[in-house]
PDB file of C-alpha atoms in Angstrom:
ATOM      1  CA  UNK A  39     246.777  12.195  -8.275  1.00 89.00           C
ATOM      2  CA  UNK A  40     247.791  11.997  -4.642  1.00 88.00           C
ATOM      3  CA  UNK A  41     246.465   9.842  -1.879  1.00 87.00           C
ATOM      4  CA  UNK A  42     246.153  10.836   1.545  1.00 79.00           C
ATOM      5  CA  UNK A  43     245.374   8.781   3.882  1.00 82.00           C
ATOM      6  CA  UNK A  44     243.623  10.637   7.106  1.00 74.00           C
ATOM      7  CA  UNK A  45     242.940   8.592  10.302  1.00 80.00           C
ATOM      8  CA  UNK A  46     239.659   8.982  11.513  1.00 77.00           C
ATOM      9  CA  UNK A  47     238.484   8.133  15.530  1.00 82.00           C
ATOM     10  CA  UNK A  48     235.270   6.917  16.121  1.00 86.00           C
ATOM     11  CA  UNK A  49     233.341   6.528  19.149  1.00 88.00           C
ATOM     12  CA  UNK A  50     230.895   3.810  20.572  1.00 91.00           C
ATOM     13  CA  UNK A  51     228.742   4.391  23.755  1.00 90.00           C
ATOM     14  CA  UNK A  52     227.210   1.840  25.452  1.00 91.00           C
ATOM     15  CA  UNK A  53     223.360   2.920  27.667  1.00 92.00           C
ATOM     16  CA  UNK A  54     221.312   0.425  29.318  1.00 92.00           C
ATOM     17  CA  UNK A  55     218.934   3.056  28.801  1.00 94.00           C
ATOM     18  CA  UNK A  56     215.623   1.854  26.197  1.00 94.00           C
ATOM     19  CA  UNK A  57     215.810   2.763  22.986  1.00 95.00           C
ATOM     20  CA  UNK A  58     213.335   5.703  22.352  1.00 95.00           C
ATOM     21  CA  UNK A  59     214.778   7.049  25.569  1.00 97.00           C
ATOM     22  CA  UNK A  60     218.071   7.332  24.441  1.00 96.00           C
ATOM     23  CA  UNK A  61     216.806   8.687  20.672  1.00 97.00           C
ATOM     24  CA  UNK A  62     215.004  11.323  22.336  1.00 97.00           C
ATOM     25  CA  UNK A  63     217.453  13.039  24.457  1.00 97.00           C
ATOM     26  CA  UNK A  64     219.854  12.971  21.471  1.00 96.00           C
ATOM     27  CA  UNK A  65     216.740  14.687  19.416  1.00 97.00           C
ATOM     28  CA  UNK A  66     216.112  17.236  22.227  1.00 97.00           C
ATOM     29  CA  UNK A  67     220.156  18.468  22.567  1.00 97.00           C
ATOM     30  CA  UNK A  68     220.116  19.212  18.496  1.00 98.00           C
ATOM     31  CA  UNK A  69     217.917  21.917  16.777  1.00 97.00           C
ATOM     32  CA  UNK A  70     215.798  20.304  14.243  1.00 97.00           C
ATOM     33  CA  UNK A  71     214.891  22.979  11.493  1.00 97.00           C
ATOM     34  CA  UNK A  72     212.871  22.266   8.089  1.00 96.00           C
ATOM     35  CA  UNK A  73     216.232  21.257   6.160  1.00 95.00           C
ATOM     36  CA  UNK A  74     214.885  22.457   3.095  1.00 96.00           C
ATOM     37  CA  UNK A  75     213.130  26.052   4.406  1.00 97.00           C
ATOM     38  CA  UNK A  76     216.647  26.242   6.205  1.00 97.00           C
ATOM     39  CA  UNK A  77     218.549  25.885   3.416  1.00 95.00           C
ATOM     40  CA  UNK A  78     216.073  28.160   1.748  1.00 97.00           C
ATOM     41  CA  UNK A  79     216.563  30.820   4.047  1.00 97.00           C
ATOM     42  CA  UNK A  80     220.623  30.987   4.459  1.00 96.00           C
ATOM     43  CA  UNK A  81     220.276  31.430   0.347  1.00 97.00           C
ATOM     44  CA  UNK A  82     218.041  34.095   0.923  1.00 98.00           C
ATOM     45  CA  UNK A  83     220.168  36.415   3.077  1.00 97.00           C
ATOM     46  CA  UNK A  84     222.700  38.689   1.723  1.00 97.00           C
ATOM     47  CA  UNK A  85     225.253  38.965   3.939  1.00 97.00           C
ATOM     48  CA  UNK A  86     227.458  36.724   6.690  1.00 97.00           C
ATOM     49  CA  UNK A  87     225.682  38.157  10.192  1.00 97.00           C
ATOM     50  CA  UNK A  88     222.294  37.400   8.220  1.00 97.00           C
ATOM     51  CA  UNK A  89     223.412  34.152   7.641  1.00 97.00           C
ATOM     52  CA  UNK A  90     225.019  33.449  10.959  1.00 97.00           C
ATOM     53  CA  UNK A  91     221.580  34.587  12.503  1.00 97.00           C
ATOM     54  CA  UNK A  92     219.752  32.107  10.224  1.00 98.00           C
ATOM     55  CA  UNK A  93     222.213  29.218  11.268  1.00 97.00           C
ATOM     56  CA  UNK A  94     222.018  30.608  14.999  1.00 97.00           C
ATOM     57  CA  UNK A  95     218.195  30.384  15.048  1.00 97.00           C
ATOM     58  CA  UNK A  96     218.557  26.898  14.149  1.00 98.00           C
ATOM     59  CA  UNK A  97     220.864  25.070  16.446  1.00 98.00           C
ATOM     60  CA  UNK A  98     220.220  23.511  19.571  1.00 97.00           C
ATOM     61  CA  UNK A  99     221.508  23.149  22.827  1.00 97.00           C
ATOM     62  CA  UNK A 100     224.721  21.570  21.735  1.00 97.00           C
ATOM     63  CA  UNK A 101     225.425  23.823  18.904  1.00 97.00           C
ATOM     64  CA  UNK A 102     224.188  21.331  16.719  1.00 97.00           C
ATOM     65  CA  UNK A 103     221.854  21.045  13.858  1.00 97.00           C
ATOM     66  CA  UNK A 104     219.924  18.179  12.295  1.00 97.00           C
ATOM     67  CA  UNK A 105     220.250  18.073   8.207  1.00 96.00           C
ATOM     68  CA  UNK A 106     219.338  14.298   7.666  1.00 96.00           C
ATOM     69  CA  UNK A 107     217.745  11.216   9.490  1.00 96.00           C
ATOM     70  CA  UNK A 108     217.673   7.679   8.333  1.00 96.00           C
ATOM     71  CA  UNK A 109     215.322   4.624   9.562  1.00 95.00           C
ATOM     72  CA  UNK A 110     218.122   2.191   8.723  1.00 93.00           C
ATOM     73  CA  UNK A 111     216.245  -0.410  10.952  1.00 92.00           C
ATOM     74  CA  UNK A 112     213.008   0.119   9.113  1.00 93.00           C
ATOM     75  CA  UNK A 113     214.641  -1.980   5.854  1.00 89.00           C
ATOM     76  CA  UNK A 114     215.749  -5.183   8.075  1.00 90.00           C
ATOM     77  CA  UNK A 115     212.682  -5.036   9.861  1.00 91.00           C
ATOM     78  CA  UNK A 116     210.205  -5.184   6.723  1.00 92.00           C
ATOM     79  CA  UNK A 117     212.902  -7.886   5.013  1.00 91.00           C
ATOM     80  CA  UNK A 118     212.851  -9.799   8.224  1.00 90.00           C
ATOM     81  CA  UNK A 119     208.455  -9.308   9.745  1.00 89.00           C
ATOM     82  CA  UNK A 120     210.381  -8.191  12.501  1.00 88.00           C
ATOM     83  CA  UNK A 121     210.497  -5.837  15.362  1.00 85.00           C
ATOM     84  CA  UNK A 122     214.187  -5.655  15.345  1.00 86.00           C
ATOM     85  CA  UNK A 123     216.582  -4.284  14.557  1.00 90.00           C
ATOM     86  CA  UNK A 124     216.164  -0.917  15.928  1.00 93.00           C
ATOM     87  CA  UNK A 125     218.971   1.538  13.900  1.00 95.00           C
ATOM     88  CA  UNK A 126     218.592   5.047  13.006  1.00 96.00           C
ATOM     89  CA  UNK A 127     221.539   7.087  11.656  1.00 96.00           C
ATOM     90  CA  UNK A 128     221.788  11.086  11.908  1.00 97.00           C
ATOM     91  CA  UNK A 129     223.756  13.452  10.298  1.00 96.00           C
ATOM     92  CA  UNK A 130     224.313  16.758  12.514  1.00 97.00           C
ATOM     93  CA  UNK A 131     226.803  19.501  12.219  1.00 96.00           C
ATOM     94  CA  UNK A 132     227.227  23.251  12.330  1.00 96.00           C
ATOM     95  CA  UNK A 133     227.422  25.306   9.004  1.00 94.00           C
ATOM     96  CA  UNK A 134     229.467  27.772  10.987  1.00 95.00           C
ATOM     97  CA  UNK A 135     232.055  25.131  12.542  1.00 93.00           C
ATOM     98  CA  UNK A 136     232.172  23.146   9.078  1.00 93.00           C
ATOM     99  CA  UNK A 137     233.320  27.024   7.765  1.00 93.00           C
ATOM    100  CA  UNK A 138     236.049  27.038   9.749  1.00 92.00           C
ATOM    101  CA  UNK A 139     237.026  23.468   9.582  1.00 91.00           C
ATOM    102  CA  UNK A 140     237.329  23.701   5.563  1.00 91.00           C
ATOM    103  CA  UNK A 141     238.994  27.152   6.173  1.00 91.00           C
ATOM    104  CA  UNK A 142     241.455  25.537   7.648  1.00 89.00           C
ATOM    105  CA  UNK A 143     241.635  22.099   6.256  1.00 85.00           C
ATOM    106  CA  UNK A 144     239.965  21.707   3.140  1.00 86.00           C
ATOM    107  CA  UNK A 145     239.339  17.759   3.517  1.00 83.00           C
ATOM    108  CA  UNK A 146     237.376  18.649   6.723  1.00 83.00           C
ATOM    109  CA  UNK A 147     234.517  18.939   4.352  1.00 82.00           C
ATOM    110  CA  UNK A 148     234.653  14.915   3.841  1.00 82.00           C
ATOM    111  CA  UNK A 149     233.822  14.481   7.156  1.00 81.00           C
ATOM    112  CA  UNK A 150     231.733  17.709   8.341  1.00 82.00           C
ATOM    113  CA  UNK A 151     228.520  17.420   9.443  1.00 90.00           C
ATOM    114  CA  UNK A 152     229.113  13.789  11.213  1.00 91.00           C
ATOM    115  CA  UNK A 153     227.477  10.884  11.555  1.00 93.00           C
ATOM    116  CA  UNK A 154     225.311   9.651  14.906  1.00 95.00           C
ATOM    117  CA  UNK A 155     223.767   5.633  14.831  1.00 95.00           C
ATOM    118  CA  UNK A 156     221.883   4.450  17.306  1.00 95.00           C
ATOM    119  CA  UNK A 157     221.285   0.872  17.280  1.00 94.00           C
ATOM    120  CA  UNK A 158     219.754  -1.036  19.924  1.00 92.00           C
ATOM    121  CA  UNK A 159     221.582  -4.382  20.694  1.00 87.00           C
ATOM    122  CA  UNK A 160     220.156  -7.405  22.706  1.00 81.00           C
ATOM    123  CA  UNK A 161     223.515  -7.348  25.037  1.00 76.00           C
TER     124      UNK A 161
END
């Protein structure tokens, strides 16, 4: 077996803007189908265009899709009686770029869709 290690960059933006502000105009940029009628439907079709139509339909603005959101906060909030934290992670991606990623570079299908976390801080 071979190792391979691959260097991966990650980001970190800083907004003084609230919260639900900043959630929201993330949610409105991405295209937010029924994951599992979605996933239903590119099964369904019978050839690439159909597909690509299907996947097309779906994305948003940014060329981007929603396929999973998590309430990490919601755990350390009921543990805690708290408010706070205020975390929510979501995976987003393109079926067609993550096709030409693994086309191209298999292991681009470790890190295809990617992950967004938006966490709000008291600084």
């Amino acid at each position: 077996m071979t190792i391979v290690k691959v260097d991966v960059e990650r980001f970190s933006l800083t907004s003084s803007k609230p919260f639900d502000a900043v959630v929201a105009a993330f949610k409105s940029a991405i295209g937010q189908p029924d994951i599992a009628e979605f996933f239903k439907e590119t099964k369904a079709t019978h050839s690439f265009p159909d597909l690509e139509r299907v996947v097309r339909r779906n994305l948003g603005p940014t060329d981007l899709m929603l396929f999973a959101q998590f309430d990490l906060g919601d755990i350390l909030r009921r543990e805690s009686g708290s408010g706070t934290p205020r975390i929510m992670r979501f995976v987003v991606g393109n079926p067609l770029i993550m096709k030409d990623m693994v086309k191209h570079v298999p292991d681009a299908g470790s890190y295809a869709p990617v992950t967004v976390l938006v966490d709000e801080r008291a600084d």
